[in-house]
Amino acid sequence: IDLSSQVVRTVVSLKVENNGPDSASEILLPFPEHVAKNLAFLEASVSEGKGKTKGSSDSLPIKVVNPEGMPATLSWYSVALPKELGKGGNLNLEVKAVYSHILRPFPEKITQADIQLVAFQDGAHYLSPYAVKVQSLTVKLPEPKVESYTKLGNTKFSGSEIKYGPYENLPPFSYSPIVVHYVSNNPFAVARNLVREIEISHWGNVQITENYDLVHAGAEIKGEFSRLDYQTRPHVRGASAFRNLLAKLPPRAHSIYYRDEIGNISTSNVYSDSAKTLLEIEPRYPMFGGWRTAFTIGYGLPLRDFLFQSEGKRFLNISFGCPMSDVVVENLTVKIVLPEGSNDISVSVPFPVKQSQETKFSHLDMVGRPVIVLEKINSVPEHNQYFQVYYRFSNISLLTEPLMLIFGFFLFFVACVIYTHADLTISKSSASYLAKLQWDEVQSTIQQFQSIMNRSLIVHDKLEASLRDLSRTGDVQACKAARKAADTLLKELAKEVKPLLSFLQSSSQAAQIFPKVEELVAKERELQEKLMLKHSTVVDAYEKKSSGGRDIENRVASVQQKITLLRQEVDDLLEIIDEI
């Protein structure tokens, strides 16, 4: 019995002798119910040779049976012998059993500084429906530290092994319970759920994605966790925790990634050689008892290493279980995504699994890709065996996606050519088209009107500038000339604006904007009058020389105040019209 990890492995070497008168074709293996429910893997084979030359044949068929006359409280398995065992014949068998969740943390809760103690319970005698002439038992511990163990006759504790026996002439169903309470700080990593997706691409790649929901199933941590204590003394203040896991990937794995919900996790290392690729991953925090984490690893594999052809069919030959050593998977789902167009699908798995089929849609798929779903509960590393998926696939189907891309681009360019050459304008006789034309004409008229108004304001500015020059130089004639030129320009601009106003007044499209246009024209004319009044007053005062500069400013102050107000109103109206 090997207790070096959370997965308990037992190897029973049996030398069976038939002392009865009849031939025997099977060997019965009983298991107590509390043990049988945790039995994850069972294998039996014929062992040949001794010592270094000892070997085993292929696995023998095993099935669940209900033999008559045997205790119903036991679970029974039958091992079919390769040939009938006659009277006096003997045979060497090797039975390997693997159990999960059979070890019990004791105590169930510990602090960060405590070591993890585990209790294991079994029998010192091999449970068998047959009489046993001689038997011995060896229990292997992970380290030579044990709290207590059951002491029977012929019991010896040496190094990290406890040996019971040999015991002779044991009757059928002989049972002698033993309990071993020992130190085990090895990882109790359990994947509550593991979904492996294996996607085949005939363009040369097998993409594998694995989604883990992982928990430390050992003794739960109680009290507060101190990161400082763990960092300074991890082997003392965190002996029961584990901070990394090792996944053994195929030798030519590439494009490896490791991430969780937050994103990529950089605390990982890859070591590779011609025989294997090792991926060492480290969660974001050390895993203590009861703590959980979820993450995803993915990698690609060369197609030619795993896809082969036989008798007109292709078949995928790849490993089934979790690539991480000594991780128990409570619910394992393996999805094999085949290329679109695959048919005549069959699966060969070396142990019982639940099988179903679904469909997955991906890029450029028309009918979807067939997905074979294999489910296995209570999976252990021994289930990481090769299995095969057989299917038929036509090479012509490989051209489907490239042809779809070519045809898609062709249609796109044809559409572009048609669009650039087609007349997509609205009918010129339709009401919407005519309304658009009228609105365009209104917009053009408004732009012309705004231009005239801006030119009028420039003339106003020149008049103001001529008065400033007059106060500086006293040249009355130059100021009168500027006034005459301004009058001429303003009259021309007034003539230009009349037809624009007539059009806007008659257009239904300008009904919203025309009142503002009228108001702007009125304000601009009023502004002209006030400017001319100011100009005449200042020029007359300079000609008669009856007042000084200060008196002139006082005389035109009220007019100037009105000019400033009107100019602001004109500017505001221009902005409003521009926004409309």
XYZ file of C-alpha atoms in Angstrom:
580
model
C 0.000 0.000 0.000
C 1.594 3.255 -1.188
C 0.551 6.299 0.894
C 3.135 8.705 -0.511
C 0.475 10.971 -2.061
C -3.238 11.749 -1.752
C -3.863 8.979 -4.293
C -3.588 5.622 -2.516
C -2.196 2.881 -4.709
C -2.214 -0.788 -3.779
C -0.397 -3.540 -5.643
C -1.386 -7.086 -4.722
C 0.806 -9.927 -5.978
C -1.182 -13.167 -5.858
C 0.031 -16.694 -6.422
C -3.232 -18.554 -7.013
C -3.480 -22.332 -6.806
C -6.534 -24.389 -7.727
C -7.003 -27.121 -5.110
C -10.555 -27.969 -6.176
C -11.694 -30.719 -8.518
C -13.108 -28.348 -11.160
C -11.374 -25.900 -13.468
C -11.608 -22.171 -12.648
C -12.034 -19.405 -15.221
C -12.259 -16.382 -12.927
C -10.906 -14.916 -9.727
C -13.192 -12.940 -7.392
C -11.978 -9.705 -5.808
C -14.077 -8.307 -2.921
C -13.964 -4.725 -1.620
C -15.791 -3.214 1.398
C -18.442 -0.716 0.344
C -16.733 2.298 1.955
C -13.595 1.430 -0.014
C -15.320 0.488 -3.265
C -17.030 3.890 -3.589
C -13.584 5.510 -3.707
C -12.096 2.943 -6.090
C -10.991 4.955 -9.110
C -8.919 2.437 -11.065
C -8.630 -1.353 -11.039
C -6.358 -3.438 -13.217
C -5.293 -7.077 -13.177
C -2.635 -8.849 -15.220
C -0.684 -12.085 -15.279
C 2.835 -11.591 -13.919
C 5.667 -13.623 -15.424
C 9.264 -14.146 -14.326
C 10.952 -13.090 -11.117
C 13.124 -10.222 -9.924
C 14.434 -7.957 -12.646
C 12.971 -10.172 -15.362
C 9.503 -9.943 -13.870
C 6.920 -8.632 -16.314
C 3.176 -8.409 -16.812
C 0.906 -9.367 -19.662
C -1.926 -7.283 -21.033
C -4.726 -6.315 -18.672
C -7.310 -8.988 -18.023
C -11.035 -8.277 -18.396
C -12.712 -7.177 -15.167
C -16.433 -6.806 -14.531
C -18.755 -6.150 -11.624
C -20.519 -9.308 -10.451
C -22.983 -10.476 -7.789
C -21.847 -13.995 -6.877
C -24.297 -16.266 -5.090
C -23.599 -17.208 -1.511
C -21.192 -14.336 -0.953
C -21.716 -11.436 1.514
C -23.884 -8.745 -0.060
C -22.176 -6.030 2.011
C -19.106 -6.352 -0.213
C -18.620 -5.071 -3.756
C -17.437 -7.861 -6.063
C -15.311 -7.805 -9.190
C -14.510 -10.761 -11.391
C -11.145 -11.140 -13.176
C -11.370 -13.364 -16.250
C -8.298 -15.627 -16.496
C -6.527 -15.912 -19.858
C -7.203 -19.668 -19.762
C -8.959 -22.001 -17.411
C -6.952 -23.013 -14.350
C -7.168 -26.807 -13.941
C -6.870 -28.864 -10.782
C -3.488 -28.327 -9.149
C -2.640 -25.505 -11.532
C -1.268 -22.189 -10.324
C -1.021 -18.678 -11.673
C 0.659 -15.429 -10.667
C -1.610 -12.385 -10.774
C -0.905 -8.746 -10.098
C -3.865 -6.582 -9.101
C -3.418 -2.825 -9.024
C -6.060 -0.664 -7.335
C -6.051 3.124 -7.064
C -8.240 5.046 -4.588
C -9.106 8.711 -4.224
C -10.564 10.532 -1.207
C -9.743 7.567 1.033
C -7.322 9.479 3.264
C -8.838 11.573 6.060
C -7.071 14.654 7.443
C -6.893 14.327 11.218
C -7.276 16.887 12.649
C -9.548 18.306 9.978
C -8.513 21.921 10.664
C -5.005 23.205 11.351
C -3.228 26.556 11.620
C -0.714 27.895 9.128
C 2.187 26.700 11.292
C 0.898 23.127 11.778
C 1.920 20.110 9.767
C -0.760 18.021 8.109
C -1.607 14.671 9.703
C -3.548 12.030 7.791
C -5.325 8.882 8.958
C -5.536 5.728 6.838
C -7.644 2.702 7.726
C -7.506 -0.766 6.181
C -6.954 -4.400 7.124
C -3.678 -6.138 7.843
C -5.061 -9.284 6.245
C -5.861 -9.465 2.559
C -9.651 -9.609 2.176
C -10.365 -12.693 0.090
C -13.108 -15.313 -0.324
C -10.329 -17.906 -0.556
C -8.139 -19.416 2.135
C -4.723 -17.745 2.297
C -1.670 -19.899 2.994
C 0.785 -17.073 3.565
C 0.532 -13.308 3.294
C 2.499 -10.147 4.141
C 1.719 -6.447 3.907
C 3.946 -3.393 3.403
C 2.664 0.159 3.970
C 4.862 2.871 2.408
C 4.700 6.340 4.009
C 5.740 9.670 2.411
C 8.345 10.273 5.148
C 9.610 8.443 8.263
C 7.296 10.394 10.591
C 4.294 8.635 12.089
C 2.077 9.688 14.976
C 0.721 6.220 15.633
C -0.029 2.934 13.938
C -1.731 -0.313 14.860
C 0.697 -2.885 16.236
C -0.101 -6.533 15.601
C 1.954 -9.665 15.728
C 4.927 -9.596 13.328
C 4.789 -5.809 12.931
C 7.927 -3.836 12.079
C 8.472 -0.133 11.442
C 11.636 0.660 9.507
C 12.510 3.889 7.714
C 9.286 4.993 6.024
C 7.725 1.513 5.808
C 5.477 -0.461 8.145
C 5.507 -4.212 7.543
C 2.861 -6.638 8.770
C 3.385 -10.388 8.632
C 3.992 -12.822 7.260
C 0.733 -14.437 8.363
C -0.029 -18.072 7.558
C -3.137 -20.171 7.046
C -5.690 -17.397 7.147
C -9.334 -18.462 6.692
C -11.546 -16.797 4.014
C -12.689 -13.250 4.802
C -10.102 -12.921 7.530
C -9.970 -9.300 8.653
C -7.773 -7.452 11.142
C -8.215 -3.643 11.095
C -5.239 -1.292 11.182
C -5.025 2.493 11.395
C -1.975 4.541 10.426
C -1.789 8.183 11.555
C 1.120 9.833 9.788
C 2.582 13.097 8.478
C 1.779 13.988 4.865
C 2.440 17.491 3.551
C 2.145 16.467 -0.088
C -0.329 18.417 -2.256
C -3.954 17.316 -1.907
C -4.848 18.955 -5.226
C -8.350 18.072 -6.385
C -9.962 19.398 -9.565
C -13.666 19.686 -8.873
C -14.147 20.162 -12.598
C -11.743 19.853 -15.501
C -12.826 20.495 -19.088
C -10.300 19.516 -21.766
C -11.062 20.678 -25.299
C -9.038 19.054 -28.076
C -9.625 20.833 -31.377
C -8.293 19.316 -34.580
C -7.310 21.480 -37.527
C -6.256 19.687 -40.695
C -4.081 22.689 -41.472
C -1.453 21.193 -39.154
C -2.338 21.828 -35.520
C -4.082 20.270 -32.528
C -5.127 22.957 -30.034
C -5.740 21.879 -26.442
C -7.454 24.067 -23.841
C -7.868 22.921 -20.227
C -10.086 24.746 -17.710
C -9.432 23.865 -14.063
C -11.488 24.435 -10.918
C -8.941 23.398 -8.288
C -9.156 23.023 -4.504
C -6.752 21.942 -1.750
C -8.687 19.015 -0.244
C -6.389 18.531 2.766
C -6.813 19.819 6.307
C -8.491 23.236 6.217
C -6.515 26.203 7.487
C -7.952 28.040 10.494
C -7.029 31.443 11.856
C -5.352 34.245 9.935
C -2.907 33.792 7.103
C 0.382 35.688 7.349
C 2.082 36.354 4.035
C 5.199 37.588 5.841
C 5.594 34.367 7.844
C 5.028 32.316 4.719
C 7.592 34.229 2.683
C 10.294 34.035 5.379
C 9.751 30.397 6.377
C 7.558 28.652 3.780
C 8.559 25.117 4.850
C 7.676 25.838 8.484
C 4.844 28.368 8.323
C 3.196 26.790 5.293
C 4.240 23.148 5.232
C 0.722 21.930 4.409
C 0.336 24.289 1.425
C 1.491 23.863 -2.134
C 2.469 26.693 -4.448
C 3.136 24.974 -7.759
C 2.009 22.088 -9.929
C 3.832 20.226 -12.673
C 2.140 19.265 -15.932
C 3.802 16.811 -18.293
C 2.936 17.775 -21.867
C 3.820 16.052 -25.153
C 7.400 16.705 -26.373
C 6.675 19.254 -29.121
C 4.059 21.361 -27.374
C 4.136 25.026 -28.417
C 2.255 28.306 -27.900
C 1.806 27.486 -24.217
C -0.172 29.908 -22.041
C -1.443 29.962 -18.448
C -4.085 32.455 -17.278
C -7.070 33.005 -14.992
C -9.992 35.443 -14.889
C -7.668 38.373 -14.173
C -5.384 37.634 -17.113
C -2.077 36.021 -17.935
C -0.089 34.515 -15.043
C 3.625 34.948 -15.610
C 4.783 32.724 -12.734
C 5.239 29.644 -14.900
C 8.192 27.865 -16.438
C 8.585 25.489 -19.351
C 11.296 22.858 -19.649
C 11.447 20.736 -22.787
C 13.554 18.045 -24.394
C 13.061 15.427 -27.074
C 10.960 13.210 -24.794
C 8.651 15.629 -22.971
C 7.678 19.183 -22.178
C 7.270 20.120 -18.512
C 5.053 23.047 -17.571
C 5.528 24.290 -14.015
C 2.668 26.546 -12.977
C 2.291 28.593 -9.818
C -1.098 30.008 -8.729
C -1.364 33.638 -7.685
C -1.318 32.609 -4.014
C -0.132 29.542 -2.049
C -2.852 26.894 -1.786
C -3.781 26.027 1.795
C -6.426 23.522 2.857
C -9.915 24.532 1.682
C -8.619 27.252 -0.673
C -9.729 27.250 -4.301
C -8.482 28.629 -7.583
C -9.567 28.527 -11.214
C -7.283 28.833 -14.226
C -6.795 27.819 -17.839
C -3.796 26.357 -19.619
C -3.545 25.914 -23.363
C -1.026 24.709 -25.890
C -0.705 23.539 -29.461
C 0.610 20.222 -30.801
C 1.838 19.195 -34.266
C -0.969 17.402 -36.072
C 1.287 14.762 -37.597
C 2.260 13.463 -34.130
C -1.310 12.561 -33.190
C -3.418 12.111 -36.341
C -3.019 8.975 -38.475
C -4.846 7.080 -41.205
C -6.006 3.471 -41.241
C -8.352 1.644 -43.596
C -9.666 4.802 -45.193
C -10.370 6.530 -41.868
C -8.431 9.091 -39.893
C -7.913 8.572 -36.188
C -6.704 10.767 -33.381
C -4.450 9.043 -30.849
C -3.984 11.235 -27.762
C -3.925 10.977 -23.968
C -7.181 11.195 -22.020
C -6.680 12.463 -18.476
C -5.129 15.353 -16.598
C -1.444 15.947 -17.444
C -0.640 16.963 -13.844
C 0.788 14.252 -11.627
C -1.195 13.226 -8.529
C -4.156 15.513 -9.227
C -7.525 13.886 -8.616
C -10.295 15.023 -10.975
C -13.796 14.600 -9.617
C -15.525 15.487 -12.904
C -13.473 15.216 -16.078
C -14.941 16.239 -19.423
C -12.946 15.681 -22.607
C -14.284 17.360 -25.760
C -12.844 16.401 -29.139
C -13.739 19.023 -31.755
C -13.492 17.471 -35.216
C -13.297 19.438 -38.483
C -16.555 20.406 -40.143
C -17.655 17.671 -42.527
C -16.389 14.759 -40.402
C -18.644 11.687 -40.335
C -18.753 7.989 -39.435
C -17.313 8.786 -35.985
C -16.358 6.165 -33.398
C -14.367 6.260 -30.147
C -12.160 3.700 -28.404
C -11.354 4.351 -24.728
C -9.556 1.733 -22.567
C -11.965 2.247 -19.632
C -15.683 3.031 -19.197
C -16.763 6.619 -19.946
C -20.034 8.407 -20.647
C -20.201 9.472 -24.293
C -22.356 12.060 -26.086
C -22.143 14.338 -29.108
C -22.798 18.023 -29.695
C -22.057 20.691 -32.316
C -19.758 23.712 -32.158
C -19.770 26.680 -34.520
C -16.534 28.491 -35.270
C -15.155 30.778 -37.969
C -16.625 30.250 -41.447
C -18.613 27.182 -40.348
C -21.800 26.344 -42.252
C -23.280 23.347 -40.390
C -20.977 23.315 -37.350
C -18.216 21.011 -36.173
C -19.060 17.671 -34.553
C -17.887 17.470 -30.930
C -17.433 14.161 -29.120
C -17.962 14.602 -25.373
C -16.437 12.028 -23.010
C -17.174 12.270 -19.282
C -15.387 10.465 -16.464
C -15.886 10.858 -12.718
C -13.213 10.188 -10.110
C -10.288 10.360 -12.526
C -6.715 9.681 -11.339
C -3.337 9.849 -13.138
C -3.717 6.182 -14.193
C -6.512 7.309 -16.501
C -4.096 9.439 -18.515
C -3.944 6.734 -21.182
C -4.145 7.035 -24.935
C -7.533 6.776 -26.601
C -8.608 6.922 -30.237
C -11.253 8.826 -32.166
C -11.944 7.467 -35.651
C -13.729 9.457 -38.379
C -13.958 9.958 -42.115
C -13.110 13.259 -43.766
C -12.868 14.187 -47.431
C -9.860 16.237 -48.535
C -12.190 18.251 -50.735
C -13.766 19.638 -47.565
C -10.438 21.323 -46.824
C -11.136 23.677 -49.714
C -14.489 24.825 -48.308
C -13.193 27.662 -46.125
C -10.624 29.022 -48.643
C -13.282 28.976 -51.367
C -15.701 30.786 -49.040
C -13.093 33.484 -48.414
C -12.329 33.851 -52.119
C -16.018 33.978 -53.012
C -16.714 36.461 -50.194
C -13.967 38.837 -51.332
C -15.141 38.452 -54.938
C -18.690 39.450 -53.990
C -17.354 42.373 -51.970
C -15.367 43.767 -54.898
C -18.283 43.215 -57.285
C -20.510 45.148 -54.898
C -17.933 47.966 -54.789
C -17.813 48.123 -58.584
C -21.613 48.213 -58.834
C -21.844 50.902 -56.157
C -19.311 53.179 -57.830
C -21.019 52.892 -61.219
C -24.659 52.933 -60.168
C -26.793 56.071 -59.996
C -28.294 55.888 -56.535
C -29.703 59.405 -56.462
C -33.352 59.954 -55.571
C -35.735 60.604 -58.447
C -35.581 64.248 -59.567
C -39.353 64.466 -59.726
C -39.929 63.296 -56.164
C -41.091 65.717 -53.452
C -38.129 64.918 -51.214
C -35.663 65.645 -54.001
C -37.343 68.966 -54.839
C -37.417 69.910 -51.164
C -33.699 69.167 -50.930
C -32.996 71.363 -53.940
C -35.005 74.229 -52.414
C -33.203 73.910 -49.115
C -29.827 73.895 -50.879
C -30.861 77.108 -52.663
C -31.954 78.678 -49.375
C -28.615 77.768 -47.802
C -26.740 79.330 -50.736
C -28.837 82.527 -50.436
C -28.201 82.733 -46.696
C -24.463 82.421 -47.287
C -24.600 85.300 -49.817
C -26.658 87.378 -47.377
C -24.162 86.748 -44.573
C -21.330 87.766 -46.880
C -23.072 91.107 -47.684
C -23.715 91.775 -44.000
C -20.076 91.116 -43.154
C -18.954 93.478 -45.941
C -21.334 96.164 -44.569
C -19.782 95.778 -41.124
C -16.344 96.222 -42.684
C -17.538 99.531 -44.188
C -18.790 100.559 -40.747
C -15.384 99.795 -39.298
C -13.716 101.989 -41.973
C -15.988 104.914 -41.058
C -14.988 104.541 -37.424
C -11.343 104.392 -38.467
C -11.698 107.660 -40.491
C -12.953 109.462 -37.360
C -9.969 108.224 -35.388
C -7.650 109.458 -38.129
C -9.441 112.858 -38.032
C -8.841 113.244 -34.302
C -5.180 112.456 -34.853
C -4.449 114.483 -38.038
C -7.290 117.032 -38.252
C -7.662 116.306 -42.017
C -11.382 117.017 -42.561
C -11.248 116.490 -46.332
C -9.851 112.956 -45.987
C -12.620 112.128 -43.536
C -15.286 113.504 -45.922
C -13.805 111.386 -48.743
C -14.045 108.261 -46.562
C -17.688 109.137 -45.825
C -18.466 109.498 -49.517
C -16.833 106.137 -50.388
C -18.748 104.416 -47.563
C -22.053 105.832 -48.809
C -21.373 104.490 -52.278
C -20.466 101.012 -51.012
C -23.429 100.758 -48.664
C -25.850 101.724 -51.462
C -24.392 99.000 -53.712
C -24.660 96.440 -50.929
C -28.287 97.481 -50.305
C -29.060 96.827 -53.968
C -27.429 93.386 -53.783
C -29.399 92.349 -50.707
C -32.871 93.227 -52.108
C -33.260 90.174 -54.451
C -31.956 87.884 -51.720
C -34.600 89.154 -49.318
C -37.309 88.739 -51.960
C -36.303 85.093 -52.555
C -36.191 84.259 -48.853
C -39.577 85.865 -48.312
C -41.154 83.788 -51.082
C -39.512 80.451 -50.145
C -41.382 78.115 -47.763
C -38.075 76.500 -46.771
C -36.903 79.857 -45.345
C -39.971 80.437 -43.186
C -38.073 79.703 -39.994
C -35.049 81.862 -40.750
C -36.579 84.852 -42.590
C -37.786 86.744 -39.450
C -34.232 86.796 -38.137
C -32.974 87.988 -41.530
C -35.473 90.871 -41.521
C -34.511 91.806 -37.997
C -30.824 91.775 -38.943
C -31.418 94.070 -41.950
C -33.349 96.520 -39.771
C -30.670 96.561 -37.094
C -27.913 97.077 -39.684
C -29.756 100.057 -41.237
C -30.300 101.600 -37.830
C -26.610 101.074 -37.124
C -25.780 102.861 -40.426
C -27.932 105.860 -39.453
C -26.300 106.210 -36.038
C -22.826 105.924 -37.567
C -23.655 108.622 -40.171
C -25.058 110.888 -37.424
C -21.926 110.456 -35.349
C -19.753 111.074 -38.404
C -21.596 114.287 -39.372
C -21.494 115.641 -35.819
C -17.753 115.076 -35.455
C -16.891 116.505 -38.913
C -19.017 119.636 -38.355
C -17.339 120.256 -35.011
C -13.883 120.025 -36.577
C -14.859 122.358 -39.474
C -16.231 125.060 -37.169
C -13.519 124.513 -34.603
C -16.048 125.443 -31.965
C -15.256 122.609 -29.539
C -12.326 120.697 -28.171
C -11.788 116.912 -28.329
C -13.369 116.383 -24.916
C -16.497 118.376 -25.865
C -16.901 116.403 -29.106
C -16.795 113.108 -27.220
C -19.432 114.340 -24.806
C -21.707 115.429 -27.660
C -21.565 111.972 -29.368
C -21.479 109.850 -26.180
C -25.171 108.935 -26.306
C -24.909 108.109 -30.018
C -21.791 106.003 -29.432
C -23.541 104.063 -26.692
C -26.382 103.264 -29.098
C -23.868 102.274 -31.819
C -22.122 99.828 -29.450
C -25.425 98.224 -28.471
C -26.598 97.900 -32.066
C -23.275 96.394 -33.183
C -23.584 93.729 -30.483
C -27.147 92.917 -31.575
C -26.047 92.631 -35.216
C -23.218 90.246 -34.302
C -25.591 88.105 -32.214
C -28.101 87.863 -35.037
C -25.376 86.805 -37.468
C -24.399 83.961 -35.116
C -28.031 82.859 -34.725
C -28.559 82.791 -38.496
C -25.322 80.840 -38.950
C -26.468 78.187 -36.471
C -29.888 77.843 -38.119
